[in-house]
C-alpha cells in the first residue's frame, strides 16, 4: 500500500456493490465487479480500495457517471441525484463473493 494514500479516504470511496442481472452477467463473463462510488473518487483510489477491502489484485478500473432520472412528485417535477459507477476487473485467479450462495 502506498504511504501517501489515506486509508480513511479509501474506506469511504466504495459506497456498495451493485447487484443486478447485468452486473452478475458481467462478473461471470469477464471477472468484472460493479460498485457505486463517491463522485470524487479516482480510478486509482477505487482500485486501491477494492484491493484493501477484499484482499484481491485489481487489473483495471472503468468509471462512468450516471445521470439522475427526472421524476414527478405529484404536480412537481424533480430529479434524482447523479451518481458514479465503477467497473473493476480483477486479475486472473481473483474473485469476490458477495454472499450470493444458497
mmCIF file of C-alpha atoms in Angstrom:
data_model
loop_
_atom_site.group_PDB
_atom_site.id
_atom_site.type_symbol
_atom_site.label_atom_id
_atom_site.label_comp_id
_atom_site.label_asym_id
_atom_site.label_seq_id
_atom_site.Cartn_x
_atom_site.Cartn_y
_atom_site.Cartn_z
ATOM 1 C CA UNK A 1 0.000 0.000 0.000
ATOM 2 C CA UNK A 2 1.312 3.447 -0.850
ATOM 3 C CA UNK A 3 2.367 5.572 2.106
ATOM 4 C CA UNK A 4 0.781 8.683 0.569
ATOM 5 C CA UNK A 5 -2.685 7.126 0.463
ATOM 6 C CA UNK A 6 -5.089 7.972 3.258
ATOM 7 C CA UNK A 7 -6.692 4.708 4.433
ATOM 8 C CA UNK A 8 -9.680 6.575 5.879
ATOM 9 C CA UNK A 9 -10.355 8.042 2.440
ATOM 10 C CA UNK A 10 -10.144 4.584 0.836
ATOM 11 C CA UNK A 11 -12.696 3.230 3.314
ATOM 12 C CA UNK A 12 -15.190 5.892 2.144
ATOM 13 C CA UNK A 13 -14.603 5.563 -1.622
ATOM 14 C CA UNK A 14 -16.773 2.460 -2.151
ATOM 15 C CA UNK A 15 -20.423 3.047 -1.270
ATOM 16 C CA UNK A 16 -21.524 -0.503 -2.062
ATOM 17 C CA UNK A 17 -21.727 -3.199 -4.709
ATOM 18 C CA UNK A 18 -24.305 -3.002 -7.475
ATOM 19 C CA UNK A 19 -26.073 -6.344 -7.591
ATOM 20 C CA UNK A 20 -28.262 -6.758 -10.658
ATOM 21 C CA UNK A 21 -28.709 -9.180 -13.528
ATOM 22 C CA UNK A 22 -26.395 -7.102 -15.714
ATOM 23 C CA UNK A 23 -23.643 -6.887 -13.082
ATOM 24 C CA UNK A 24 -23.887 -10.646 -12.417
ATOM 25 C CA UNK A 25 -23.569 -11.338 -16.146
ATOM 26 C CA UNK A 26 -20.522 -9.045 -16.440
ATOM 27 C CA UNK A 27 -18.936 -10.710 -13.392
ATOM 28 C CA UNK A 28 -19.392 -14.184 -14.899
ATOM 29 C CA UNK A 29 -18.177 -13.265 -18.377
ATOM 30 C CA UNK A 30 -15.173 -11.049 -17.711
ATOM 31 C CA UNK A 31 -14.406 -11.115 -13.965
ATOM 32 C CA UNK A 32 -15.606 -7.517 -13.540
ATOM 33 C CA UNK A 33 -17.429 -6.321 -10.445
ATOM 34 C CA UNK A 34 -19.624 -3.235 -10.253
ATOM 35 C CA UNK A 35 -19.563 -0.744 -7.367
ATOM 36 C CA UNK A 36 -21.301 2.505 -6.521
ATOM 37 C CA UNK A 37 -18.549 5.001 -5.618
ATOM 38 C CA UNK A 38 -18.265 8.576 -4.355
ATOM 39 C CA UNK A 39 -18.481 11.232 -7.084
ATOM 40 C CA UNK A 40 -14.938 12.454 -6.370
ATOM 41 C CA UNK A 41 -13.259 9.025 -6.457
ATOM 42 C CA UNK A 42 -10.424 8.439 -8.909
ATOM 43 C CA UNK A 43 -9.646 5.189 -10.700
ATOM 44 C CA UNK A 44 -6.507 4.701 -8.623
ATOM 45 C CA UNK A 45 -8.397 5.226 -5.348
ATOM 46 C CA UNK A 46 -11.131 2.803 -6.397
ATOM 47 C CA UNK A 47 -8.600 0.117 -7.319
ATOM 48 C CA UNK A 48 -6.698 0.530 -4.059
ATOM 49 C CA UNK A 49 -9.919 0.469 -2.027
ATOM 50 C CA UNK A 50 -11.056 -2.795 -3.639
ATOM 51 C CA UNK A 51 -7.619 -4.365 -3.097
ATOM 52 C CA UNK A 52 -7.599 -3.279 0.549
ATOM 53 C CA UNK A 53 -11.170 -4.301 1.430
ATOM 54 C CA UNK A 54 -11.437 -7.598 -0.461
ATOM 55 C CA UNK A 55 -7.760 -8.702 -0.495
ATOM 56 C CA UNK A 56 -7.676 -9.211 -4.279
ATOM 57 C CA UNK A 57 -5.498 -7.925 -7.129
ATOM 58 C CA UNK A 58 -7.155 -5.332 -9.395
ATOM 59 C CA UNK A 59 -6.281 -5.399 -13.097
ATOM 60 C CA UNK A 60 -8.254 -2.383 -14.412
ATOM 61 C CA UNK A 61 -10.919 0.129 -13.395
ATOM 62 C CA UNK A 62 -13.510 1.798 -15.630
ATOM 63 C CA UNK A 63 -15.600 4.642 -14.227
ATOM 64 C CA UNK A 64 -18.767 6.258 -15.522
ATOM 65 C CA UNK A 65 -21.099 8.979 -14.316
ATOM 66 C CA UNK A 66 -24.792 8.037 -14.218
ATOM 67 C CA UNK A 67 -27.234 10.880 -14.700
ATOM 68 C CA UNK A 68 -30.152 11.019 -12.277
ATOM 69 C CA UNK A 69 -33.610 10.394 -13.704
ATOM 70 C CA UNK A 70 -36.211 13.124 -13.965
ATOM 71 C CA UNK A 71 -39.178 12.190 -11.776
ATOM 72 C CA UNK A 72 -42.553 13.639 -10.891
ATOM 73 C CA UNK A 73 -43.599 14.087 -7.301
ATOM 74 C CA UNK A 74 -47.304 14.856 -7.651
ATOM 75 C CA UNK A 75 -47.561 18.070 -9.630
ATOM 76 C CA UNK A 76 -43.884 18.955 -9.058
ATOM 77 C CA UNK A 77 -41.020 17.952 -11.264
ATOM 78 C CA UNK A 78 -37.939 16.613 -9.527
ATOM 79 C CA UNK A 79 -34.679 14.882 -10.310
ATOM 80 C CA UNK A 80 -32.827 12.064 -8.636
ATOM 81 C CA UNK A 81 -29.187 12.832 -7.879
ATOM 82 C CA UNK A 82 -26.382 11.962 -10.299
ATOM 83 C CA UNK A 83 -24.053 9.184 -9.143
ATOM 84 C CA UNK A 84 -20.862 7.390 -10.143
ATOM 85 C CA UNK A 85 -20.361 3.738 -11.032
ATOM 86 C CA UNK A 86 -17.120 1.768 -11.305
ATOM 87 C CA UNK A 87 -16.436 -1.495 -13.135
ATOM 88 C CA UNK A 88 -13.442 -3.208 -11.508
ATOM 89 C CA UNK A 89 -11.686 -6.005 -13.431
ATOM 90 C CA UNK A 90 -9.744 -8.398 -11.229
ATOM 91 C CA UNK A 91 -6.514 -10.141 -12.145
ATOM 92 C CA UNK A 92 -6.900 -13.803 -13.188
ATOM 93 C CA UNK A 93 -7.445 -16.136 -10.242
ATOM 94 C CA UNK A 94 -9.086 -13.485 -8.035
ATOM 95 C CA UNK A 95 -12.757 -13.467 -7.091
ATOM 96 C CA UNK A 96 -15.118 -11.529 -4.815
ATOM 97 C CA UNK A 97 -18.076 -13.314 -3.204
ATOM 98 C CA UNK A 98 -20.891 -11.025 -2.090
ATOM 99 C CA UNK A 99 -22.638 -13.860 -0.246
ATOM 100 C CA UNK A 100 -24.983 -14.844 -3.052
ATOM 101 C CA UNK A 101 -24.669 -18.579 -2.369
ATOM 102 C CA UNK A 102 -27.712 -20.604 -1.380
#
